[in-house]
Amino acid sequence: MVAPRNKTNDSSPHHIVIVGGGAGGLELITSLGNTLGKKGKARITLVDASLTHVWKPLLHEVASGSLDANANEINYRAHARKHHYEFQLGRMSGLKCATKTLVVAPFMGEDGEEVVPEREIAYDTLVISVGSTANDFGTPGAQENCLFLDSLLQARRFHNLMLNAFLRKNHEAQQGRQHRLHINIIGAGATGVELAAELRLASRELPVYGMNHLRASDVSISVIEAADRILPALPTRLSSAATRELEHQHVKVLTGQPVSEIKEDSIVMKDGTELPSDMTIWAAGIKAPVFLSKLEGLEVNRDNQLVVLQTLQTTHDTDIFALGDCAACPQPGSERPVPARAQAAHQQADALFKTLCNRLHGKAAVPFVYNDHGSLINFSRYTTVGNLMGNLSGRSMYIEGRVARLFYVSLYRMHQVAVHGFLRTGVIWLMDKISRAMQPRLKLH
């Protein structure tokens, strides 16, 4: 157990602890490690419950098999060695603001044996960046009967279940039995829409690799949205284009359809209609992890997000910051907080890096101002649509096709540059090209 330091009697470096190595957290700790950590100006520590990082917007591609997660994982221990920070494996379970220590739960092995006991880590500055989880809004049967895509582990489980479902239906088709496969996605935000396109691609690719008794037309894919249109948070033109593309790919779009219950093999709609479902995926909303609402001395909203000032400092403790999906950050001139999007986490990481560097020199924190650069929706290998916000006019420009695809791919490359640098990202890009040329178009195991 690590006791908190008395800074008046301790000349050791300022200790910055970041909890959560998601998109924003990993980008922030990379910048801090490359500057403050490398020069010995501060001690930098990352705490995460997993050993590896995969960019969360890619999880639906891992689930469908169009992306091999093994080639896109970042091992925290290896990354920490290259970028001058420490890594602690474990899940944050508590916080003691008075003594400036965070509590890390025991780490358990696969056999249930305790590998590392509960421990405490002292900090001078704490950054919480633990992301979000699915919000099922208390819908009966959702937790028991739905699949979720909050983590790499869940994405891999989905992929295995999908392959088994296709294999089972292919065998039933071969036997001349009823073999229609019903896949339903609840929630037509970006994740739900993009997952539908990826699953349609999988239904067309798998027959190429031996499951030739099951046709793509035997696989029914539906997206179900309670609002009156899909992608309700995005511009209407983008929503309309996305609807046309999904329908062109023979994906059913059901809007204005709230779900009242999830059963093992069906979905019950609010109007009483019951839809058959072999696989049900929940992608209808997000909330911050529940444990945040139980932390000592911090303010949270109804979605468990930590309420922060525009400087990303928590309202009750200016030594604790939060960023990304788990933070409710105000936007000047708006009643709504900064949206939970990857580009917001990226921008917050940049602003917080400047703030934390300033803190070491007694300078003021940097207020965060969110700049919406637009939205892009990728329909697997079929097409991409989106809108880009103009820097000068503030008006959006609709784009689609190869140009939109280029911008979409660049989002991930920007993340890679932030955590690897330009040279290493260039090498990774080249290796991706070689891998795609040599490997099957779909991950088959």
Short mmCIF file of C-alpha atoms in Angstrom, two decimals:
data_model
loop_
_atom_site.label_atom_id
_atom_site.label_comp_id
_atom_site.label_asym_id
_atom_site.label_seq_id
_atom_site.Cartn_x
_atom_site.Cartn_y
_atom_site.Cartn_z
CA MET A 1 0.00 0.00 0.00
CA VAL A 2 1.39 3.38 -0.99
CA ALA A 3 0.93 6.21 1.51
CA PRO A 4 0.33 9.79 0.36
CA ARG A 5 3.38 12.02 0.30
CA ASN A 6 3.83 15.14 2.35
CA LYS A 7 5.04 17.56 -0.30
CA THR A 8 6.64 19.88 2.26
CA ASN A 9 9.07 17.14 3.27
CA ASP A 10 9.29 15.27 -0.02
CA SER A 11 11.35 16.46 -2.98
CA SER A 12 10.14 13.68 -5.29
CA PRO A 13 8.58 14.73 -8.61
CA HIS A 14 4.95 15.77 -8.94
CA HIS A 15 2.92 12.58 -9.44
CA ILE A 16 0.27 12.64 -12.17
CA VAL A 17 -1.98 9.58 -12.21
CA ILE A 18 -4.32 8.90 -15.14
CA VAL A 19 -7.06 6.29 -14.71
CA GLY A 20 -8.21 4.85 -18.04
CA GLY A 21 -6.17 4.28 -21.18
CA GLY A 22 -8.88 4.94 -23.75
CA ALA A 23 -8.52 7.33 -26.67
CA GLY A 24 -8.19 10.50 -24.60
CA GLY A 25 -6.31 8.98 -21.67
CA LEU A 26 -3.68 7.26 -23.82
CA GLU A 27 -3.10 10.35 -25.96
CA LEU A 28 -2.71 12.48 -22.84
CA ILE A 29 -0.30 10.16 -21.06
CA THR A 30 1.79 9.78 -24.22
CA SER A 31 2.25 13.54 -24.45
CA LEU A 32 3.00 13.84 -20.72
CA GLY A 33 5.46 10.95 -20.81
CA ASN A 34 7.30 12.29 -23.85
CA THR A 35 7.76 15.68 -22.19
CA LEU A 36 7.49 15.74 -18.39
CA GLY A 37 8.27 12.05 -17.83
CA LYS A 38 11.25 11.91 -20.18
CA LYS A 39 12.83 14.98 -18.58
CA GLY A 40 12.11 13.84 -15.03
CA LYS A 41 9.90 16.85 -14.33
CA ALA A 42 7.01 14.67 -13.19
CA ARG A 43 6.21 11.05 -12.43
CA ILE A 44 3.47 9.78 -14.76
CA THR A 45 1.37 6.69 -14.03
CA LEU A 46 -1.42 5.02 -16.00
CA VAL A 47 -3.93 2.74 -14.27
CA ASP A 48 -6.12 0.51 -16.45
CA ALA A 49 -8.05 -2.71 -15.95
CA SER A 50 -6.80 -4.14 -19.26
CA LEU A 51 -3.33 -4.88 -20.58
CA THR A 52 -4.03 -3.55 -24.06
CA HIS A 53 -5.75 -0.67 -25.84
CA VAL A 54 -7.89 -0.78 -28.98
CA TRP A 55 -9.48 2.42 -30.31
CA LYS A 56 -13.13 2.09 -29.25
CA PRO A 57 -14.66 3.32 -32.56
CA LEU A 58 -13.14 0.19 -34.15
CA LEU A 59 -14.88 -2.33 -31.90
CA HIS A 60 -17.80 -2.88 -34.29
CA GLU A 61 -15.26 -3.88 -36.97
CA VAL A 62 -13.62 -6.32 -34.55
CA ALA A 63 -17.07 -7.74 -33.76
CA SER A 64 -17.92 -8.34 -37.42
CA GLY A 65 -14.48 -9.74 -38.25
CA SER A 66 -13.47 -7.09 -40.76
CA LEU A 67 -10.64 -5.98 -38.44
CA ASP A 68 -8.09 -8.14 -36.64
CA ALA A 69 -7.77 -6.67 -33.15
CA ASN A 70 -4.43 -8.40 -32.58
CA ALA A 71 -2.85 -6.21 -35.26
CA ASN A 72 -4.32 -3.03 -33.79
CA GLU A 73 -3.76 -3.56 -30.06
CA ILE A 74 -1.35 -1.43 -28.05
CA ASN A 75 0.24 -3.16 -25.08
CA TYR A 76 0.35 -0.67 -22.21
CA ARG A 77 3.54 -2.07 -20.69
CA ALA A 78 5.45 -1.84 -23.97
CA HIS A 79 4.01 1.60 -24.71
CA ALA A 80 4.91 2.83 -21.20
CA ARG A 81 8.54 1.80 -21.69
CA LYS A 82 8.78 3.71 -24.97
CA HIS A 83 7.04 6.82 -23.67
CA HIS A 84 8.47 7.23 -20.18
CA TYR A 85 5.54 6.48 -17.88
CA GLU A 86 4.57 3.72 -15.45
CA PHE A 87 1.71 1.28 -15.91
CA GLN A 88 -0.38 -0.25 -13.12
CA LEU A 89 -2.78 -3.06 -14.02
CA GLY A 90 -6.02 -2.84 -12.07
CA ARG A 91 -9.49 -1.37 -11.81
CA MET A 92 -10.15 1.81 -9.84
CA SER A 93 -12.63 1.07 -7.05
CA GLY A 94 -12.44 4.02 -4.68
CA LEU A 95 -11.03 7.45 -3.93
CA LYS A 96 -9.82 9.21 -0.79
CA CYS A 97 -9.71 12.91 -1.61
CA ALA A 98 -8.54 13.96 1.85
CA THR A 99 -5.34 11.92 1.61
CA LYS A 100 -5.07 12.17 -2.21
CA THR A 101 -5.04 8.44 -2.84
CA LEU A 102 -7.02 6.26 -5.21
CA VAL A 103 -7.98 2.69 -4.42
CA VAL A 104 -7.31 -0.07 -6.95
CA ALA A 105 -9.30 -3.28 -6.62
CA PRO A 106 -7.53 -6.66 -6.28
CA PHE A 107 -6.43 -8.16 -9.59
CA MET A 108 -7.74 -11.69 -10.01
CA GLY A 109 -6.37 -14.42 -12.27
CA GLU A 110 -8.46 -16.53 -14.63
CA ASP A 111 -8.73 -19.23 -11.97
CA GLY A 112 -10.20 -16.75 -9.50
CA GLU A 113 -7.01 -16.56 -7.43
CA GLU A 114 -5.90 -13.14 -6.19
CA VAL A 115 -2.77 -12.12 -8.09
CA VAL A 116 -2.32 -8.61 -6.67
CA PRO A 117 -4.19 -7.45 -3.54
CA GLU A 118 -6.12 -4.20 -3.20
CA ARG A 119 -3.73 -1.28 -3.14
CA GLU A 120 -3.67 2.50 -2.88
CA ILE A 121 -1.79 4.89 -5.14
CA ALA A 122 -0.90 8.39 -4.00
CA TYR A 123 -1.25 11.25 -6.45
CA ASP A 124 -0.67 14.98 -6.67
CA THR A 125 -2.87 15.37 -9.74
CA LEU A 126 -5.49 12.79 -10.76
CA VAL A 127 -7.11 12.47 -14.19
CA ILE A 128 -10.12 10.17 -14.58
CA SER A 129 -10.70 8.97 -18.13
CA VAL A 130 -12.62 5.71 -17.78
CA GLY A 131 -14.90 6.10 -20.80
CA SER A 132 -18.47 4.86 -20.89
CA THR A 133 -20.63 1.75 -20.90
CA ALA A 134 -23.93 0.90 -22.57
CA ASN A 135 -27.06 2.47 -21.10
CA ASP A 136 -29.97 0.04 -21.37
CA PHE A 137 -32.33 2.47 -19.55
CA GLY A 138 -33.53 -0.38 -17.36
CA THR A 139 -35.19 -2.20 -20.27
CA PRO A 140 -36.37 -5.63 -19.03
CA GLY A 141 -34.21 -8.47 -20.37
CA ALA A 142 -31.53 -6.23 -21.89
CA GLN A 143 -28.70 -7.31 -19.58
CA GLU A 144 -29.60 -10.99 -19.84
CA ASN A 145 -30.32 -11.27 -23.57
CA CYS A 146 -28.40 -8.52 -25.38
CA LEU A 147 -24.85 -8.34 -26.64
CA PHE A 148 -22.86 -5.16 -25.98
CA LEU A 149 -19.78 -3.58 -27.56
CA ASP A 150 -18.19 -1.68 -24.69
CA SER A 151 -14.88 -3.52 -24.65
CA LEU A 152 -12.54 -5.61 -26.74
CA LEU A 153 -13.55 -8.69 -24.75
CA GLN A 154 -17.22 -8.11 -25.65
CA ALA A 155 -16.36 -7.49 -29.32
CA ARG A 156 -14.45 -10.77 -29.50
CA ARG A 157 -17.29 -12.63 -27.80
CA PHE A 158 -19.72 -11.14 -30.32
CA HIS A 159 -17.49 -12.27 -33.19
CA ASN A 160 -17.37 -15.85 -31.94
CA LEU A 161 -21.13 -15.96 -31.41
CA MET A 162 -21.70 -14.51 -34.88
CA LEU A 163 -19.50 -17.15 -36.53
CA ASN A 164 -21.31 -19.90 -34.60
CA ALA A 165 -24.70 -18.50 -35.63
CA PHE A 166 -23.71 -18.46 -39.30
CA LEU A 167 -22.27 -21.97 -39.03
CA ARG A 168 -25.43 -23.29 -37.36
CA LYS A 169 -27.73 -21.71 -39.95
CA ASN A 170 -25.53 -22.93 -42.80
CA HIS A 171 -25.83 -26.49 -41.48
CA GLU A 172 -29.61 -26.12 -41.13
CA ALA A 173 -29.81 -24.88 -44.73
CA GLN A 174 -27.78 -27.88 -45.84
CA GLN A 175 -30.28 -30.13 -44.06
CA GLY A 176 -33.20 -28.41 -45.77
CA ARG A 177 -34.49 -26.97 -42.50
CA GLN A 178 -35.65 -23.44 -41.68
CA HIS A 179 -32.47 -21.40 -41.58
CA ARG A 180 -33.29 -17.70 -41.56
CA LEU A 181 -30.99 -15.75 -39.22
CA HIS A 182 -32.46 -12.68 -37.51
CA ILE A 183 -30.00 -10.06 -36.24
CA ASN A 184 -31.43 -6.96 -34.56
CA ILE A 185 -29.50 -3.86 -33.49
CA ILE A 186 -31.25 -1.65 -30.96
CA GLY A 187 -30.10 1.92 -31.36
CA ALA A 188 -29.33 3.67 -34.65
CA GLY A 189 -26.52 5.96 -33.61
CA ALA A 190 -23.16 5.78 -35.35
CA THR A 191 -22.21 2.44 -33.76
CA GLY A 192 -25.50 0.74 -34.61
CA VAL A 193 -25.57 1.99 -38.21
CA GLU A 194 -21.94 1.11 -38.91
CA LEU A 195 -22.31 -2.32 -37.28
CA ALA A 196 -25.31 -3.08 -39.52
CA ALA A 197 -23.22 -2.38 -42.62
CA GLU A 198 -20.35 -4.52 -41.33
CA LEU A 199 -22.70 -7.43 -40.61
CA ARG A 200 -24.18 -7.19 -44.08
CA LEU A 201 -20.65 -7.42 -45.50
CA ALA A 202 -20.02 -10.50 -43.32
CA SER A 203 -23.21 -12.16 -44.60
CA ARG A 204 -21.90 -11.74 -48.17
CA GLU A 205 -18.30 -12.74 -47.45
CA LEU A 206 -18.77 -15.91 -45.37
CA PRO A 207 -20.24 -17.98 -48.27
CA VAL A 208 -16.96 -17.34 -50.11
CA TYR A 209 -15.19 -19.24 -47.31
CA GLY A 210 -17.27 -22.40 -47.32
CA MET A 211 -20.64 -21.45 -45.79
CA ASN A 212 -22.19 -21.58 -49.24
CA HIS A 213 -25.57 -22.98 -48.19
CA LEU A 214 -26.47 -19.76 -46.37
CA ARG A 215 -27.14 -16.80 -48.64
CA ALA A 216 -26.97 -13.14 -47.68
CA SER A 217 -30.72 -12.92 -48.30
CA ASP A 218 -31.21 -15.51 -45.53
CA VAL A 219 -29.70 -13.10 -43.01
CA SER A 220 -32.19 -10.48 -41.82
CA ILE A 221 -30.49 -7.42 -40.31
CA SER A 222 -32.55 -4.66 -38.68
CA VAL A 223 -31.71 -1.43 -36.89
CA ILE A 224 -34.34 -0.28 -34.41
CA GLU A 225 -34.50 3.36 -33.29
CA ALA A 226 -36.95 4.95 -30.85
CA ALA A 227 -36.56 8.40 -32.48
CA ASP A 228 -38.27 9.32 -35.72
CA ARG A 229 -35.04 8.93 -37.74
CA ILE A 230 -31.70 7.16 -37.47
CA LEU A 231 -28.64 9.14 -36.34
CA PRO A 232 -30.95 11.55 -34.49
CA ALA A 233 -28.04 13.60 -33.10
CA LEU A 234 -26.69 14.35 -36.59
CA PRO A 235 -27.99 16.60 -39.40
CA THR A 236 -31.15 15.45 -41.20
CA ARG A 237 -29.39 15.23 -44.57
CA LEU A 238 -26.82 12.84 -43.15
CA SER A 239 -29.55 10.77 -41.53
CA SER A 240 -31.47 10.54 -44.83
CA ALA A 241 -28.35 9.49 -46.74
CA ALA A 242 -27.59 6.83 -44.14
CA THR A 243 -31.14 5.49 -44.34
CA ARG A 244 -30.93 5.20 -48.13
CA GLU A 245 -27.60 3.38 -47.92
CA LEU A 246 -28.81 0.89 -45.31
CA GLU A 247 -31.92 0.13 -47.33
CA HIS A 248 -29.76 -0.26 -50.44
CA GLN A 249 -27.77 -2.89 -48.51
CA HIS A 250 -31.04 -4.64 -47.56
CA VAL A 251 -30.90 -3.61 -43.91
CA LYS A 252 -34.32 -2.95 -42.40
CA VAL A 253 -34.65 0.49 -40.79
CA LEU A 254 -37.34 0.68 -38.09
CA THR A 255 -37.75 4.18 -36.64
CA GLY A 256 -40.21 5.47 -34.04
CA GLN A 257 -40.06 2.02 -32.49
CA PRO A 258 -39.31 2.04 -28.74
CA VAL A 259 -38.41 -1.37 -27.29
CA SER A 260 -40.22 -2.47 -24.12
CA GLU A 261 -38.65 -5.90 -23.46
CA ILE A 262 -35.88 -8.17 -24.71
CA LYS A 263 -36.57 -11.90 -24.64
CA GLU A 264 -34.14 -14.73 -25.35
CA ASP A 265 -35.27 -15.14 -28.95
CA SER A 266 -37.39 -12.06 -29.63
CA ILE A 267 -37.86 -8.33 -29.09
CA VAL A 268 -41.13 -6.86 -27.81
CA MET A 269 -41.93 -3.38 -29.11
CA LYS A 270 -43.89 -0.77 -27.17
CA ASP A 271 -46.95 -1.30 -29.39
CA GLY A 272 -46.91 -5.04 -28.58
CA THR A 273 -45.30 -6.20 -31.83
CA GLU A 274 -42.85 -9.06 -31.30
CA LEU A 275 -39.87 -9.50 -33.63
CA PRO A 276 -37.90 -12.75 -33.85
CA SER A 277 -34.24 -12.33 -32.92
CA ASP A 278 -31.37 -14.81 -32.91
CA MET A 279 -28.84 -12.14 -32.00
CA THR A 280 -29.78 -8.87 -30.29
CA ILE A 281 -27.21 -6.08 -29.97
CA TRP A 282 -27.77 -3.09 -27.69
CA ALA A 283 -26.30 0.15 -29.07
CA ALA A 284 -28.94 2.63 -27.92
CA GLY A 285 -27.10 4.84 -25.44
CA ILE A 286 -24.16 5.30 -23.11
CA LYS A 287 -23.50 6.25 -19.51
CA ALA A 288 -20.39 6.56 -17.38
CA PRO A 289 -19.43 3.59 -15.15
CA VAL A 290 -21.56 3.23 -12.03
CA PHE A 291 -18.61 3.29 -9.61
CA LEU A 292 -18.07 7.00 -10.36
CA SER A 293 -21.33 7.83 -8.60
CA LYS A 294 -19.96 6.21 -5.43
CA LEU A 295 -16.66 8.08 -5.27
CA GLU A 296 -16.00 10.21 -2.22
CA GLY A 297 -16.51 13.94 -2.63
CA LEU A 298 -17.17 14.23 -6.38
CA GLU A 299 -20.28 15.51 -8.19
CA VAL A 300 -21.94 13.35 -10.84
CA ASN A 301 -24.99 13.74 -13.08
CA ARG A 302 -27.77 11.20 -13.71
CA ASP A 303 -25.61 9.40 -16.30
CA ASN A 304 -22.84 8.92 -13.70
CA GLN A 305 -20.61 11.43 -15.48
CA LEU A 306 -18.28 13.52 -13.34
CA VAL A 307 -19.40 17.15 -13.49
CA VAL A 308 -16.41 19.32 -14.40
CA LEU A 309 -15.65 22.98 -14.97
CA GLN A 310 -14.61 24.28 -18.38
CA THR A 311 -11.02 23.61 -17.28
CA LEU A 312 -11.96 19.91 -16.90
CA GLN A 313 -11.41 20.16 -13.14
CA THR A 314 -14.05 18.45 -11.02
CA THR A 315 -16.38 20.87 -9.26
CA HIS A 316 -15.45 19.79 -5.73
CA ASP A 317 -11.70 19.11 -6.09
CA THR A 318 -9.42 21.16 -8.35
CA ASP A 319 -6.64 18.51 -8.14
CA ILE A 320 -8.90 15.99 -9.89
CA PHE A 321 -9.69 16.25 -13.62
CA ALA A 322 -11.92 14.22 -15.93
CA LEU A 323 -12.09 13.93 -19.71
CA GLY A 324 -13.83 11.94 -22.40
CA ASP A 325 -17.14 10.12 -22.12
CA CYS A 326 -17.06 10.05 -18.31
CA ALA A 327 -16.94 13.87 -18.02
CA ALA A 328 -19.86 16.29 -18.24
CA CYS A 329 -18.09 19.40 -19.50
CA PRO A 330 -20.05 22.63 -20.14
CA GLN A 331 -20.07 24.29 -23.57
CA PRO A 332 -20.17 28.10 -23.66
CA GLY A 333 -23.47 29.25 -25.13
CA SER A 334 -25.11 25.83 -24.87
CA GLU A 335 -27.20 24.10 -22.22
CA ARG A 336 -25.83 20.72 -23.31
CA PRO A 337 -22.43 19.40 -22.23
CA VAL A 338 -19.69 18.49 -24.68
CA PRO A 339 -20.89 15.40 -26.62
CA ALA A 340 -19.35 12.02 -25.85
CA ARG A 341 -17.38 11.62 -29.08
CA ALA A 342 -13.84 10.54 -29.98
CA GLN A 343 -12.99 13.97 -31.39
CA ALA A 344 -14.03 15.60 -28.10
CA ALA A 345 -11.74 13.28 -26.11
CA HIS A 346 -8.88 14.06 -28.52
CA GLN A 347 -9.36 17.81 -28.10
CA GLN A 348 -9.70 17.51 -24.33
CA ALA A 349 -6.45 15.56 -24.14
CA ASP A 350 -4.66 18.40 -25.96
CA ALA A 351 -6.14 21.06 -23.65
CA LEU A 352 -5.45 19.06 -20.49
CA PHE A 353 -1.85 18.45 -21.52
CA LYS A 354 -1.30 22.22 -21.57
CA THR A 355 -3.08 22.62 -18.23
CA LEU A 356 -1.01 19.94 -16.48
CA CYS A 357 2.22 21.43 -17.81
CA ASN A 358 1.07 24.83 -16.56
CA ARG A 359 0.34 23.43 -13.08
CA LEU A 360 3.99 22.53 -12.59
CA HIS A 361 4.90 26.18 -13.12
CA GLY A 362 2.06 27.68 -11.08
CA LYS A 363 0.20 28.89 -14.18
CA ALA A 364 -3.54 28.92 -14.80
CA ALA A 365 -5.54 26.04 -16.26
CA VAL A 366 -6.55 26.20 -19.93
CA PRO A 367 -10.35 26.43 -20.51
CA PHE A 368 -11.57 23.78 -22.92
CA VAL A 369 -13.56 24.90 -25.96
CA TYR A 370 -15.03 22.15 -28.12
CA ASN A 371 -14.77 22.53 -31.89
CA ASP A 372 -17.16 20.28 -33.82
CA HIS A 373 -15.34 19.19 -36.98
CA GLY A 374 -18.33 17.27 -38.29
CA SER A 375 -19.41 13.63 -38.40
CA LEU A 376 -18.55 10.67 -40.61
CA ILE A 377 -20.48 7.41 -40.92
CA ASN A 378 -18.71 4.48 -42.57
CA PHE A 379 -20.73 1.73 -44.28
CA SER A 380 -17.96 -0.86 -44.31
CA ARG A 381 -16.48 -1.23 -47.80
CA TYR A 382 -19.60 0.09 -49.48
CA THR A 383 -19.38 3.84 -48.94
CA THR A 384 -18.89 6.60 -46.36
CA VAL A 385 -21.02 9.70 -45.80
CA GLY A 386 -20.51 12.69 -43.56
CA ASN A 387 -20.50 16.40 -42.99
CA LEU A 388 -17.49 18.60 -42.31
CA MET A 389 -17.75 21.85 -40.39
CA GLY A 390 -16.16 24.89 -42.03
CA ASN A 391 -13.59 26.65 -39.85
CA LEU A 392 -14.49 30.12 -41.09
CA SER A 393 -18.16 30.02 -41.99
CA GLY A 394 -19.25 27.48 -39.35
CA ARG A 395 -21.44 25.86 -42.01
CA SER A 396 -21.29 22.17 -42.80
CA MET A 397 -20.34 20.55 -46.09
CA TYR A 398 -21.85 17.21 -47.06
CA ILE A 399 -19.38 14.64 -48.45
CA GLU A 400 -19.62 11.00 -49.48
CA GLY A 401 -17.76 8.24 -51.28
CA ARG A 402 -13.97 8.07 -51.48
CA VAL A 403 -13.40 11.58 -50.17
CA ALA A 404 -15.48 10.85 -47.07
CA ARG A 405 -13.73 7.49 -46.65
CA LEU A 406 -10.35 9.23 -46.72
CA PHE A 407 -11.41 11.58 -43.94
CA TYR A 408 -12.83 8.66 -41.95
CA VAL A 409 -9.60 6.67 -42.13
CA SER A 410 -7.60 9.78 -41.22
CA LEU A 411 -9.40 9.94 -37.83
CA TYR A 412 -7.80 6.68 -36.74
CA ARG A 413 -4.44 7.65 -38.23
CA MET A 414 -4.55 10.88 -36.20
CA HIS A 415 -5.06 8.81 -33.05
CA GLN A 416 -2.12 6.60 -34.02
CA VAL A 417 0.08 9.63 -34.64
CA ALA A 418 -0.83 10.94 -31.19
CA VAL A 419 0.24 7.70 -29.47
CA HIS A 420 3.05 6.51 -31.80
CA GLY A 421 4.38 9.52 -33.72
CA PHE A 422 4.48 10.05 -37.48
CA LEU A 423 7.28 7.61 -38.35
CA ARG A 424 5.88 4.63 -36.45
CA THR A 425 2.37 5.35 -37.74
CA GLY A 426 3.72 5.27 -41.29
CA VAL A 427 5.26 1.85 -40.64
CA ILE A 428 1.99 0.62 -39.10
CA TRP A 429 0.04 1.88 -42.13
CA LEU A 430 2.38 -0.03 -44.46
CA MET A 431 2.05 -3.21 -42.39
CA ASP A 432 -1.75 -2.85 -42.47
CA LYS A 433 -1.65 -2.70 -46.26
CA ILE A 434 0.51 -5.84 -46.45
CA SER A 435 -1.67 -7.68 -43.93
CA ARG A 436 -4.89 -6.88 -45.80
CA ALA A 437 -3.33 -8.14 -49.05
CA MET A 438 -2.26 -11.45 -47.48
CA GLN A 439 -5.08 -12.23 -45.05
CA PRO A 440 -8.72 -13.21 -45.72
CA ARG A 441 -11.08 -10.27 -46.04
CA LEU A 442 -12.90 -11.50 -42.94
CA LYS A 443 -11.48 -12.90 -39.70
CA LEU A 444 -12.67 -16.51 -39.65
CA HIS A 445 -11.82 -17.57 -36.09
#
